[in-house]
Short mmCIF file of C-alpha atoms in Angstrom, two decimals:
data_model
loop_
_atom_site.label_atom_id
_atom_site.label_comp_id
_atom_site.label_asym_id
_atom_site.label_seq_id
_atom_site.Cartn_x
_atom_site.Cartn_y
_atom_site.Cartn_z
CA MET A 1414 147.77 126.05 79.58
CA THR A 1415 146.22 128.73 81.76
CA ALA A 1416 143.98 131.74 81.26
CA THR A 1417 143.30 134.76 83.44
CA VAL A 1418 139.68 135.60 84.20
CA ASN A 1419 138.93 138.64 86.37
CA GLY A 1420 142.48 138.57 87.63
CA VAL A 1421 142.32 134.92 88.72
CA ARG A 1422 144.32 132.24 86.89
CA THR A 1423 142.27 129.27 85.71
CA ALA A 1424 143.38 126.02 84.15
CA GLY A 1425 143.12 125.24 80.49
CA PRO A 1426 142.21 127.44 77.53
CA PRO A 1427 139.22 129.75 77.95
CA GLY A 1428 135.98 127.88 77.41
CA SER A 1429 137.49 124.42 77.69
CA GLY A 1430 139.25 124.09 81.02
CA GLY A 1431 136.74 125.63 83.39
CA PHE A 1432 136.07 122.29 85.12
CA VAL A 1433 139.67 121.16 85.60
CA GLY A 1434 140.25 120.00 89.15
CA THR A 1435 136.59 119.25 89.87
CA ALA A 1436 137.23 115.63 90.83
CA ALA A 1437 139.91 116.59 93.35
CA LEU A 1438 137.64 119.22 94.91
CA VAL A 1439 134.79 116.69 95.15
CA ARG A 1440 137.02 114.27 97.05
CA PHE A 1441 138.21 117.07 99.32
CA ALA A 1442 134.65 118.28 100.00
CA LEU A 1443 133.44 114.76 100.79
CA ARG A 1444 136.37 114.36 103.17
CA ARG A 1445 135.49 117.59 104.95
CA ASP A 1446 131.77 116.83 105.14
CA ARG A 1447 131.96 113.16 106.06
CA VAL A 1448 130.55 113.76 109.54
CA ARG A 1449 127.92 116.33 108.50
CA LEU A 1450 126.64 114.19 105.66
CA SER A 1451 126.59 111.07 107.80
CA VAL A 1452 124.44 112.83 110.39
CA TRP A 1453 122.05 114.21 107.77
CA LEU A 1454 121.65 110.91 105.93
CA THR A 1455 121.28 108.84 109.09
CA ALA A 1456 118.74 111.20 110.64
CA LEU A 1457 116.60 111.43 107.50
CA THR A 1458 116.67 107.67 106.91
CA LEU A 1459 115.91 106.74 110.51
CA GLY A 1460 113.20 109.40 110.64
CA THR A 1461 111.47 107.82 107.66
CA LEU A 1462 111.80 104.32 109.08
CA ALA A 1463 110.55 105.37 112.52
CA THR A 1464 107.57 107.18 111.03
CA ALA A 1465 106.62 104.17 108.91
CA ALA A 1466 106.85 101.90 111.94
CA GLN A 1467 104.80 104.36 113.96
CA TYR A 1468 102.04 104.46 111.34
CA GLU A 1469 101.98 100.67 111.20
CA ALA A 1470 101.68 100.43 114.98
CA LEU A 1471 99.14 103.22 115.45
CA TYR A 1472 96.85 102.25 112.57
CA PRO A 1473 97.04 98.45 112.21
CA THR A 1474 93.64 97.92 110.56
CA ALA A 1475 91.97 99.27 107.46
CA GLU A 1476 89.23 100.76 109.65
CA ASP A 1477 91.80 102.74 111.64
CA ARG A 1478 93.37 104.12 108.48
CA ALA A 1479 89.98 104.94 106.98
CA GLY A 1480 89.14 106.96 110.07
CA VAL A 1481 92.40 108.93 109.75
CA ALA A 1482 91.75 109.50 106.05
CA ALA A 1483 88.36 111.02 106.86
CA LEU A 1484 90.00 113.45 109.29
CA MET A 1485 92.79 114.32 106.84
CA ASP A 1486 90.23 115.38 104.25
CA GLY A 1487 89.73 118.78 105.92
CA PRO A 1488 91.40 121.94 104.55
CA ALA A 1489 93.57 122.48 107.63
CA ALA A 1490 94.96 118.94 107.45
CA VAL A 1491 95.57 119.21 103.70
CA VAL A 1492 97.57 122.42 104.22
CA MET A 1493 99.87 120.57 106.59
CA THR A 1494 100.18 117.36 104.58
CA GLY A 1495 99.47 117.02 100.87
CA PRO A 1496 96.90 116.48 98.11
CA ARG A 1497 93.71 114.57 98.85
CA HIS A 1498 94.30 111.95 96.16
CA TYR A 1499 96.46 109.98 98.63
CA LEU A 1500 93.36 109.43 100.74
CA SER A 1501 91.79 107.17 98.11
CA ASN A 1502 93.89 104.18 99.24
CA TYR A 1503 95.19 105.12 102.65
CA ASP A 1504 97.56 102.34 103.62
CA VAL A 1505 100.89 102.86 105.40
CA GLY A 1506 102.68 103.78 102.17
CA ALA A 1507 100.05 106.34 101.20
CA MET A 1508 100.31 107.83 104.68
CA LEU A 1509 104.05 108.28 104.16
CA GLY A 1510 103.51 109.98 100.81
CA HIS A 1511 100.72 112.15 102.15
CA GLN A 1512 101.92 113.16 105.61
CA LEU A 1513 105.71 112.85 105.49
CA LEU A 1514 106.98 113.41 101.96
CA GLY A 1515 106.28 117.15 101.78
CA PHE A 1516 107.94 117.79 105.14
CA ALA A 1517 110.88 115.49 104.37
CA VAL A 1518 111.76 117.19 101.09
CA VAL A 1519 111.92 120.52 102.93
CA LEU A 1520 114.63 119.03 105.12
CA VAL A 1521 116.36 117.54 102.09
CA GLY A 1522 116.23 120.97 100.44
CA LEU A 1523 117.80 122.49 103.54
CA MET A 1524 120.59 119.91 103.43
CA SER A 1525 121.23 120.59 99.73
CA VAL A 1526 121.27 124.37 100.15
CA LEU A 1527 123.74 124.20 103.04
CA ILE A 1528 126.04 121.88 101.09
CA VAL A 1529 126.20 124.11 98.01
CA VAL A 1530 126.56 127.39 99.90
CA ARG A 1531 129.21 125.93 102.20
CA HIS A 1532 131.42 124.87 99.30
CA THR A 1533 130.90 127.97 97.16
CA ARG A 1534 130.01 131.26 98.80
CA THR A 1535 131.48 130.40 102.21
CA GLU A 1536 134.77 129.42 100.55
CA GLU A 1537 134.88 132.79 98.79
CA GLU A 1538 133.85 134.72 101.91
CA THR A 1539 136.71 133.22 103.92
CA GLY A 1540 139.26 133.73 101.12
CA ARG A 1541 139.94 130.03 100.61
CA ALA A 1542 138.41 129.95 97.14
CA GLU A 1543 140.88 132.51 95.82
CA LEU A 1544 143.80 130.48 97.14
CA VAL A 1545 142.46 127.31 95.54
CA ARG A 1546 141.77 128.97 92.22
CA SER A 1547 145.27 130.44 92.12
CA THR A 1548 146.42 126.87 91.42
CA VAL A 1549 145.55 124.71 88.42
CA VAL A 1550 141.79 124.73 89.08
CA GLY A 1551 139.14 125.73 86.58
CA ARG A 1552 136.82 128.65 87.07
CA HIS A 1553 133.74 126.45 87.38
CA ALA A 1554 135.36 123.64 89.38
CA GLN A 1555 134.28 125.00 92.77
CA LEU A 1556 130.61 125.26 91.86
CA ALA A 1557 130.67 121.98 89.95
CA SER A 1558 132.20 120.15 92.90
CA ALA A 1559 129.61 121.61 95.29
CA LEU A 1560 126.78 120.45 93.06
CA ALA A 1561 128.42 117.04 92.68
CA VAL A 1562 128.65 116.62 96.45
CA ALA A 1563 124.99 117.63 96.79
CA ALA A 1564 124.09 115.10 94.09
CA VAL A 1565 126.05 112.35 95.85
CA ALA A 1566 124.32 113.15 99.13
CA ASN A 1567 120.85 113.12 97.57
CA ILE A 1568 121.37 109.94 95.58
CA THR A 1569 122.81 108.20 98.63
CA LEU A 1570 119.79 109.34 100.65
CA ALA A 1571 117.44 107.95 98.00
CA ALA A 1572 119.18 104.58 98.15
CA LEU A 1573 119.20 104.48 101.96
CA VAL A 1574 115.51 105.41 102.26
CA ALA A 1575 114.50 102.86 99.63
CA LEU A 1576 116.59 100.09 101.20
CA ALA A 1577 115.27 100.93 104.68
CA LEU A 1578 111.64 100.67 103.56
CA ILE A 1579 112.32 97.43 101.69
CA ALA A 1580 114.13 95.93 104.69
CA ALA A 1581 111.30 96.97 107.02
CA GLY A 1582 109.01 94.55 105.20
CA ILE A 1583 105.96 96.78 105.48
CA ASP A 1584 102.92 95.23 103.89
CA ARG A 1585 101.92 96.56 100.44
CA ILE A 1586 105.19 98.50 99.91
CA SER A 1587 106.96 97.04 96.90
CA PRO A 1588 110.66 97.61 96.06
CA GLY A 1589 109.69 99.78 93.09
CA GLU A 1590 107.48 101.99 95.24
CA ALA A 1591 110.21 102.30 97.87
CA LEU A 1592 112.68 103.34 95.15
CA LEU A 1593 110.27 105.96 93.80
CA TYR A 1594 109.78 107.33 97.31
CA GLY A 1595 113.54 107.62 97.80
CA LEU A 1596 114.13 109.21 94.39
CA ALA A 1597 111.42 111.78 95.11
CA HIS A 1598 113.61 113.05 97.95
CA ALA A 1599 116.67 113.17 95.72
CA ALA A 1600 114.86 114.91 92.85
CA ALA A 1601 113.59 117.72 95.08
CA GLY A 1602 117.00 118.03 96.73
CA LEU A 1603 118.69 118.47 93.36
CA VAL A 1604 116.29 121.29 92.46
CA PHE A 1605 117.10 123.19 95.63
CA ALA A 1606 120.81 122.53 95.14
CA GLY A 1607 120.50 124.22 91.74
CA VAL A 1608 118.61 127.09 93.34
CA ALA A 1609 121.44 127.52 95.86
CA ALA A 1610 123.95 127.53 93.00
CA ALA A 1611 122.13 130.56 91.58
CA THR A 1612 121.57 132.44 94.85
CA ALA A 1613 125.25 131.97 95.73
CA GLN A 1614 126.09 134.30 92.84
CA LEU A 1615 123.82 137.12 93.96
CA THR A 1616 125.37 138.19 97.25
CA ALA A 1617 128.84 138.34 98.71
CA HIS A 1618 127.74 136.72 101.96
CA SER A 1619 126.95 133.08 102.67
CA ARG A 1620 124.07 133.93 104.99
CA GLY A 1621 122.42 135.99 102.27
CA ALA A 1622 122.87 133.20 99.73
CA SER A 1623 121.47 130.50 101.99
CA GLY A 1624 118.73 132.81 103.27
CA ALA A 1625 117.49 133.53 99.74
CA ALA A 1626 117.47 129.83 98.85
CA LEU A 1627 115.70 128.88 102.07
CA ALA A 1628 113.14 131.60 101.48
CA LEU A 1629 112.36 130.00 98.11
CA ILE A 1630 111.89 126.66 99.88
CA GLY A 1631 109.39 128.34 102.17
CA VAL A 1632 107.58 129.93 99.22
CA SER A 1633 107.43 126.51 97.56
CA TYR A 1634 105.82 124.99 100.62
CA VAL A 1635 103.27 127.80 100.89
CA LEU A 1636 102.39 127.55 97.19
CA ARG A 1637 102.00 123.79 97.54
CA ALA A 1638 99.67 124.23 100.51
CA ALA A 1639 97.62 126.91 98.74
CA GLY A 1640 97.33 124.76 95.62
CA ASP A 1641 96.25 121.66 97.49
CA VAL A 1642 93.31 123.44 99.11
CA GLY A 1643 92.51 125.83 96.25
CA ASN A 1644 93.78 126.26 92.71
CA GLU A 1645 95.81 123.12 91.95
CA ALA A 1646 97.85 125.01 89.37
CA LEU A 1647 99.78 126.64 92.22
CA SER A 1648 101.03 123.26 93.39
CA TRP A 1649 102.46 122.60 89.92
CA LEU A 1650 104.72 125.65 90.32
CA THR A 1651 106.84 124.05 93.04
CA PRO A 1652 109.15 121.01 93.25
CA ILE A 1653 107.40 120.00 96.48
CA GLY A 1654 104.14 119.83 94.56
CA TRP A 1655 105.81 117.83 91.78
CA VAL A 1656 107.21 115.10 94.02
CA GLN A 1657 103.93 114.81 95.92
CA ARG A 1658 102.15 114.36 92.63
CA THR A 1659 104.08 111.23 91.90
CA TYR A 1660 101.34 109.83 94.18
CA VAL A 1661 103.86 107.27 95.37
CA PHE A 1662 102.26 104.14 96.90
CA VAL A 1663 98.97 105.11 95.19
CA ASP A 1664 99.48 105.70 91.43
CA ASP A 1665 103.31 105.50 91.33
CA ARG A 1666 103.83 108.13 88.64
CA TRP A 1667 107.50 108.61 87.72
CA TRP A 1668 107.24 111.40 85.17
CA PRO A 1669 106.93 114.33 87.68
CA LEU A 1670 110.51 113.58 88.67
CA LEU A 1671 111.54 114.63 85.15
CA LEU A 1672 110.25 118.12 85.94
CA CYS A 1673 112.55 118.19 88.95
CA LEU A 1674 115.56 117.03 86.96
CA ALA A 1675 114.93 119.56 84.20
CA SER A 1676 114.53 122.37 86.74
CA ALA A 1677 117.68 121.29 88.56
CA VAL A 1678 119.69 121.38 85.33
CA LEU A 1679 118.31 124.80 84.36
CA ALA A 1680 118.95 126.26 87.81
CA ALA A 1681 122.49 124.89 87.92
CA ALA A 1682 123.17 126.16 84.40
CA GLY A 1683 121.92 129.57 85.50
CA GLY A 1684 124.32 129.45 88.43
CA PHE A 1685 127.26 128.72 86.12
CA ALA A 1686 126.22 131.50 83.74
CA LEU A 1687 125.85 134.03 86.54
CA SER A 1688 129.22 133.08 88.02
CA THR A 1689 130.96 134.37 84.87
CA ARG A 1690 129.50 137.85 85.41
CA ARG A 1691 131.15 138.60 88.74
CA ASP A 1692 134.56 138.66 90.40
CA VAL A 1693 135.71 136.14 92.96
CA GLY A 1694 134.42 137.15 96.39
CA ALA A 1695 131.87 139.57 94.98
CA GLY A 1696 128.18 139.20 94.30
CA LEU A 1697 126.05 140.28 91.37
CA ARG A 1698 123.99 142.45 93.68
CA PRO A 1699 126.12 145.42 94.69
CA ALA A 1700 126.59 146.03 98.36
CA ARG A 1701 124.18 148.64 99.66
CA LEU A 1702 125.79 151.79 100.94
CA GLY A 1703 125.39 152.14 104.66
CA ARG A 1704 124.93 155.21 106.75
CA ARG A 1705 127.75 157.70 107.11
CA GLN A 1706 127.65 157.07 110.83
CA ALA A 1707 126.63 153.97 112.71
CA SER A 1708 123.48 154.14 114.78
CA ASP A 1709 123.82 154.23 118.53
CA ALA A 1710 122.72 150.61 118.71
CA LEU A 1711 125.57 149.43 116.48
CA THR A 1712 128.12 151.08 118.73
CA ARG A 1713 127.08 148.77 121.56
CA PRO A 1714 127.89 145.05 121.72
CA PHE A 1715 124.28 143.89 122.04
CA GLY A 1716 123.04 146.07 119.19
CA PHE A 1717 125.85 144.90 116.94
CA ALA A 1718 125.19 141.24 117.79
CA LEU A 1719 121.47 141.72 117.18
CA ARG A 1720 122.25 143.13 113.73
CA LEU A 1721 124.26 140.01 112.90
CA HIS A 1722 121.46 137.72 114.05
CA ARG A 1723 118.57 139.80 112.72
CA ALA A 1724 117.83 137.96 109.48
CA THR A 1725 117.92 134.51 111.08
CA LEU A 1726 115.79 135.65 113.99
CA LEU A 1727 113.15 137.17 111.73
CA GLY A 1728 113.06 134.06 109.55
CA PHE A 1729 112.60 131.74 112.51
CA GLY A 1730 109.98 134.07 113.98
CA ALA A 1731 107.87 134.04 110.84
CA GLY A 1732 108.28 130.29 110.45
CA LEU A 1733 107.31 129.52 114.03
CA PHE A 1734 104.29 131.81 113.90
CA VAL A 1735 103.06 129.99 110.79
CA MET A 1736 103.89 126.63 112.35
CA GLY A 1737 101.88 127.49 115.45
CA ALA A 1738 98.98 128.68 113.33
CA MET A 1739 98.98 125.45 111.32
CA TYR A 1740 98.83 123.31 114.44
CA GLY A 1741 96.20 125.60 115.96
CA SER A 1742 93.98 125.22 112.90
CA ILE A 1743 93.50 121.50 113.66
CA LEU A 1744 93.17 121.89 117.42
CA GLY A 1745 89.39 121.77 117.23
CA ASP A 1746 89.58 118.37 115.52
CA ALA A 1747 92.10 116.87 117.95
CA ALA A 1748 89.55 114.67 119.72
CA ASP A 1749 88.29 113.21 116.43
CA MET A 1750 91.84 112.65 115.15
CA VAL A 1751 92.84 110.43 118.05
CA GLU A 1752 89.56 108.58 118.37
CA GLY A 1753 90.16 104.85 118.09
CA VAL A 1754 93.97 105.25 118.05
CA GLU A 1755 94.86 103.47 121.28
CA GLN A 1756 98.58 104.29 121.42
CA LEU A 1757 98.04 107.97 120.74
CA GLN A 1758 95.28 108.14 123.31
CA GLU A 1759 97.59 106.53 125.87
CA ALA A 1760 100.32 109.03 125.01
CA LEU A 1761 97.97 111.96 125.52
CA ALA A 1762 96.67 110.41 128.74
CA ARG A 1763 100.24 110.28 130.08
CA ILE A 1764 100.52 114.02 129.46
CA GLY A 1765 97.28 114.71 131.36
CA GLY A 1766 94.77 117.47 130.89
CA SER A 1767 91.03 117.89 131.16
CA SER A 1768 90.51 117.56 127.39
CA VAL A 1769 92.17 116.04 124.36
CA ALA A 1770 92.78 119.52 122.95
CA GLU A 1771 94.79 120.51 126.03
CA SER A 1772 96.88 117.35 125.91
CA PHE A 1773 97.43 117.73 122.17
CA ALA A 1774 98.49 121.36 122.63
CA SER A 1775 101.01 120.34 125.30
CA MET A 1776 102.50 117.74 122.97
CA VAL A 1777 102.76 120.23 120.11
CA MET A 1778 104.51 122.73 122.38
CA VAL A 1779 107.43 120.32 122.62
CA VAL A 1780 107.89 120.49 118.84
CA ILE A 1781 107.66 124.29 118.86
CA ALA A 1782 110.17 124.54 121.69
CA VAL A 1783 112.60 122.21 119.90
CA VAL A 1784 112.48 124.37 116.76
CA GLY A 1785 113.13 127.40 118.95
CA ALA A 1786 116.08 125.53 120.47
CA VAL A 1787 117.54 125.09 116.99
CA HIS A 1788 117.76 128.87 116.66
CA VAL A 1789 119.22 129.16 120.16
CA VAL A 1790 122.01 126.72 119.31
CA MET A 1791 122.73 128.58 116.07
CA ALA A 1792 122.87 131.94 117.85
CA SER A 1793 124.94 130.62 120.76
CA LEU A 1794 127.51 129.08 118.39
CA ARG A 1795 127.75 132.20 116.21
CA PRO A 1796 130.71 133.48 118.31
CA ARG A 1797 132.60 130.37 117.20
CA ALA A 1798 132.06 131.31 113.55
CA GLU A 1799 133.17 134.88 114.27
CA GLU A 1800 136.27 133.57 116.02
CA THR A 1801 137.36 131.12 113.34
CA ALA A 1802 136.70 133.65 110.56
CA GLY A 1803 139.07 136.09 112.25
CA ARG A 1804 136.43 138.75 112.87
CA ALA A 1805 136.48 138.47 116.66
CA GLU A 1806 140.17 139.26 117.10
CA PRO A 1807 140.04 142.86 115.76
CA LEU A 1808 137.09 143.62 118.05
CA LEU A 1809 138.70 142.09 121.12
CA ALA A 1810 141.93 143.98 120.38
CA THR A 1811 140.05 147.17 121.31
CA GLY A 1812 138.59 148.08 124.68
CA LEU A 1813 135.79 145.53 124.26
CA SER A 1814 136.11 142.78 126.84
CA ARG A 1815 135.59 139.14 126.10
CA ASP A 1816 132.69 138.99 128.55
CA ARG A 1817 130.82 141.84 126.86
CA TRP A 1818 131.45 140.46 123.37
CA LEU A 1819 130.34 136.92 124.16
CA GLY A 1820 127.59 138.14 126.48
CA ALA A 1821 126.03 140.16 123.64
CA HIS A 1822 125.66 137.07 121.45
CA VAL A 1823 124.36 135.02 124.36
CA GLY A 1824 121.88 137.77 125.19
CA VAL A 1825 120.53 137.70 121.64
CA ALA A 1826 120.16 133.91 121.90
CA LEU A 1827 118.26 134.15 125.20
CA VAL A 1828 116.02 137.08 124.31
CA GLY A 1829 115.53 135.96 120.73
CA GLY A 1830 114.64 132.40 121.73
CA THR A 1831 112.04 133.69 124.18
CA ALA A 1832 110.58 135.99 121.52
CA LEU A 1833 110.30 133.05 119.13
CA LEU A 1834 108.31 131.08 121.68
CA LEU A 1835 105.93 134.00 122.17
CA ALA A 1836 105.44 134.34 118.39
CA ALA A 1837 104.70 130.62 118.04
CA GLY A 1838 102.35 130.67 121.02
CA LEU A 1839 100.50 133.65 119.58
CA GLY A 1840 100.02 131.94 116.21
CA PHE A 1841 98.98 128.72 117.93
CA GLY A 1842 96.54 130.57 120.18
CA LEU A 1843 94.92 132.69 117.48
CA ALA A 1844 94.37 129.74 115.14
CA GLY A 1845 93.36 127.46 118.02
CA ALA A 1846 90.79 129.97 119.25
CA ALA A 1847 89.38 130.22 115.73
CA SER A 1848 89.11 126.42 115.33
CA THR A 1849 87.62 125.76 118.77
CA GLY A 1850 85.69 128.96 119.38
CA ASP A 1851 87.45 129.42 122.74
CA GLY A 1852 89.02 132.88 122.84
CA GLY A 1853 90.73 132.14 126.14
CA LEU A 1854 93.13 129.81 124.34
CA VAL A 1855 95.15 132.76 123.04
CA GLY A 1856 96.50 133.69 126.44
CA GLU A 1857 96.78 130.09 127.62
CA LEU A 1858 98.85 128.97 124.67
CA VAL A 1859 101.11 132.02 124.75
CA VAL A 1860 101.89 131.24 128.40
CA SER A 1861 102.26 127.54 127.56
CA ALA A 1862 104.91 128.44 124.99
CA ALA A 1863 106.65 130.98 127.23
CA VAL A 1864 107.26 128.51 130.07
CA HIS A 1865 109.65 126.60 127.79
CA ALA A 1866 112.03 129.59 127.82
CA PRO A 1867 114.16 128.30 130.74
CA ALA A 1868 114.74 125.05 128.82
CA LEU A 1869 115.94 127.12 125.85
CA TRP A 1870 118.24 129.00 128.19
CA VAL A 1871 119.75 125.72 129.39
CA THR A 1872 120.30 124.78 125.74
CA ALA A 1873 122.12 128.07 125.24
CA GLY A 1874 124.13 127.37 128.39
CA VAL A 1875 125.30 124.02 127.05
CA SER A 1876 126.37 125.70 123.79
CA VAL A 1877 128.25 128.48 125.60
CA ALA A 1878 129.97 126.03 127.96
CA LEU A 1879 131.20 123.98 125.02
CA PHE A 1880 132.32 127.11 123.17
CA GLY A 1881 134.19 128.39 126.20
CA TRP A 1882 136.06 125.23 127.13
CA PHE A 1883 135.90 122.87 124.13
CA PRO A 1884 135.28 125.08 121.06
CA ARG A 1885 135.99 122.33 118.56
CA ALA A 1886 133.24 120.22 120.15
CA GLY A 1887 130.61 122.96 119.92
CA ALA A 1888 128.58 120.94 117.41
CA ALA A 1889 127.73 118.55 120.25
CA ALA A 1890 125.21 121.15 121.44
CA TRP A 1891 122.89 119.95 118.66
CA THR A 1892 122.26 116.79 120.64
CA VAL A 1893 120.14 118.79 123.12
CA PRO A 1894 117.26 119.68 120.72
CA ALA A 1895 117.59 116.35 118.89
CA TYR A 1896 117.29 114.35 122.12
CA ALA A 1897 114.45 116.58 123.34
CA PHE A 1898 112.45 115.84 120.20
CA LEU A 1899 113.07 112.12 120.47
CA VAL A 1900 112.05 111.69 124.09
CA GLY A 1901 109.64 114.61 124.44
CA TYR A 1902 107.55 114.20 121.30
CA LEU A 1903 108.08 110.64 120.14
CA GLY A 1904 108.69 109.24 123.63
CA PRO A 1905 105.06 109.20 124.79
CA MET A 1906 103.96 107.45 121.58
CA LEU A 1907 106.85 104.97 121.67
CA GLY A 1908 106.35 104.27 125.36
CA LEU A 1909 109.85 105.38 126.40
CA PRO A 1910 110.44 105.46 130.18
CA GLU A 1911 109.88 108.78 131.92
CA TRP A 1912 113.46 108.97 133.24
CA MET A 1913 114.71 109.42 129.68
CA ASN A 1914 112.54 112.51 129.33
CA ARG A 1915 113.90 113.85 132.62
CA VAL A 1916 117.43 113.85 131.19
CA SER A 1917 116.34 116.60 128.80
CA PRO A 1918 115.81 120.15 130.14
CA PHE A 1919 112.51 120.20 128.27
CA GLY A 1920 111.33 117.23 130.33
CA HIS A 1921 111.17 119.43 133.44
CA VAL A 1922 108.92 122.10 131.94
CA PRO A 1923 105.27 122.00 133.16
CA ALA A 1924 103.12 120.66 130.31
CA LEU A 1925 100.79 123.64 130.17
CA PRO A 1926 97.85 123.89 129.49
CA ALA A 1927 97.31 120.21 130.37
CA VAL A 1928 98.72 120.57 133.91
CA SER A 1929 98.88 123.33 136.47
CA MET A 1930 101.77 125.77 136.70
CA SER A 1931 104.83 124.85 138.79
CA TRP A 1932 107.55 127.44 139.36
CA THR A 1933 110.15 125.25 141.05
CA PRO A 1934 111.46 123.45 137.93
CA LEU A 1935 111.54 126.73 135.99
CA ILE A 1936 113.62 128.41 138.69
CA ALA A 1937 115.94 125.40 138.79
CA LEU A 1938 116.37 125.41 135.01
CA THR A 1939 117.11 129.13 135.07
CA ALA A 1940 119.79 128.59 137.72
CA VAL A 1941 121.35 125.76 135.70
CA ALA A 1942 121.36 127.94 132.59
CA ALA A 1943 123.03 130.81 134.46
CA GLY A 1944 125.67 128.44 135.85
CA LEU A 1945 126.47 126.97 132.43
CA ILE A 1946 126.73 130.40 130.83
CA MET A 1947 129.07 131.67 133.54
CA LEU A 1948 131.12 128.49 133.21
CA GLY A 1949 131.43 128.99 129.46
CA MET A 1950 132.40 132.64 129.80
CA ALA A 1951 135.06 131.71 132.37
CA GLY A 1952 136.51 129.19 129.95
CA PHE A 1953 136.52 131.72 127.10
CA ARG A 1954 138.45 134.19 129.25
CA ARG A 1955 141.14 131.60 129.91
CA ARG A 1956 141.81 130.22 126.44
CA ASP A 1957 143.46 131.59 123.31
CA LEU A 1958 141.49 132.56 120.25
CA GLU A 1959 141.52 129.99 117.49
CA ALA A 1960 141.33 130.32 113.74
CA LYS A 1961 140.86 127.71 111.07
#
């Protein structure tokens, strides 16, 4: 039996068959996302395991960990990590709960949001959802399957993280504590999956839905940070604060996870309720009427591309400025933080510099540059999304050439990536000057961030080259920032050979302010970037447009 809802046929009688077909859609979604989910789960699990091993190697004695706990008691460190209660018994497990858990659940939230939006709003935006729902599929099956896939991913992650910590055999980490740590990730991920289910009903565009959900993740992190250094009640308003207050490896409290589960159920229920108040492909928030005539900027390829990238660029800019400011706030304590930590001191010594603060700043710049590279890859691969969605073909059917169309998106990636570095360097410099009392750090750190721009341009060049010649392999461009983080940031602490760092474009950037400026590698990187971009544009001119 079928029923018609908003002009779309659904399976079963009204009110009883809304979930028909959910199981089939779950299997289909898992089949489609098998590579994406494998990468997410592997990266998050290995990241946890590597961090635990790093803590165990860097702080082998109770005296070492007590020294770190004393440094982590400051307000700046608490903002970046978590509540002070973890410091009462600061073993390797407590260090994971204190320093890693809050950051890890942000990544888990990102994974959950992308899963739900991809299988709901993106399906509607591309028209596939209407085709699916024209068959014997219930009205709520699409959203239910997306939430089910997110749940499977989060539960699997919890199991993998717990098993990895148990297998690592780290002293004083019991199987029950490892399980609680893994479930904390899953519980927070389920909350943000429910949030995405609700935001997916508000707007007709997937970027708006994911942007709203990601903004709430950011607000949650800020509230958690404000509550940990001020009024603790603020931390109890966020799922990040809830999972951190399990005090895993210290008190091992399970009941805060119930708050996450209850919130996840309520948010998901809200998403289902809101979905009944709109048509397929539409959002609850009506589209804002635009101008009668487009601005002069929108009539030009670069201005139009900038408009498409604007929201993402602004979000990354704000995030990197805050990230730089957070690292800058602890710059004055860098020497005390590494005192007695032999491996970290050796890593900073390999970087060079006349002071620990300079070496520490150079190391942090690698992280900032890698985050900027993430935006560059996203912006450089946006033409692929425009192509497969069928939006590029109508534009290229006019007098707009392929070079101008692709060049506009590449230009936004290059200029936008450079602007992000400047924003991060400014935040780093302002906060670093305040924590050290050295006003000259503002200019130094802005320049230190800016010199990484040629490495970002090479990253964009790799993305464009793949898009031009091997569009289906464009996702391989993500290996550039991932590898740069591994060898550039973790490499000095893990003692990786220098040649591995030289494989990355970021390994050729002068480590300012620890070393003196060198223009030769920057010129070489710029030339490589220009060559890769021209190569990619040549390939795009020679191939046919594709569509999924």
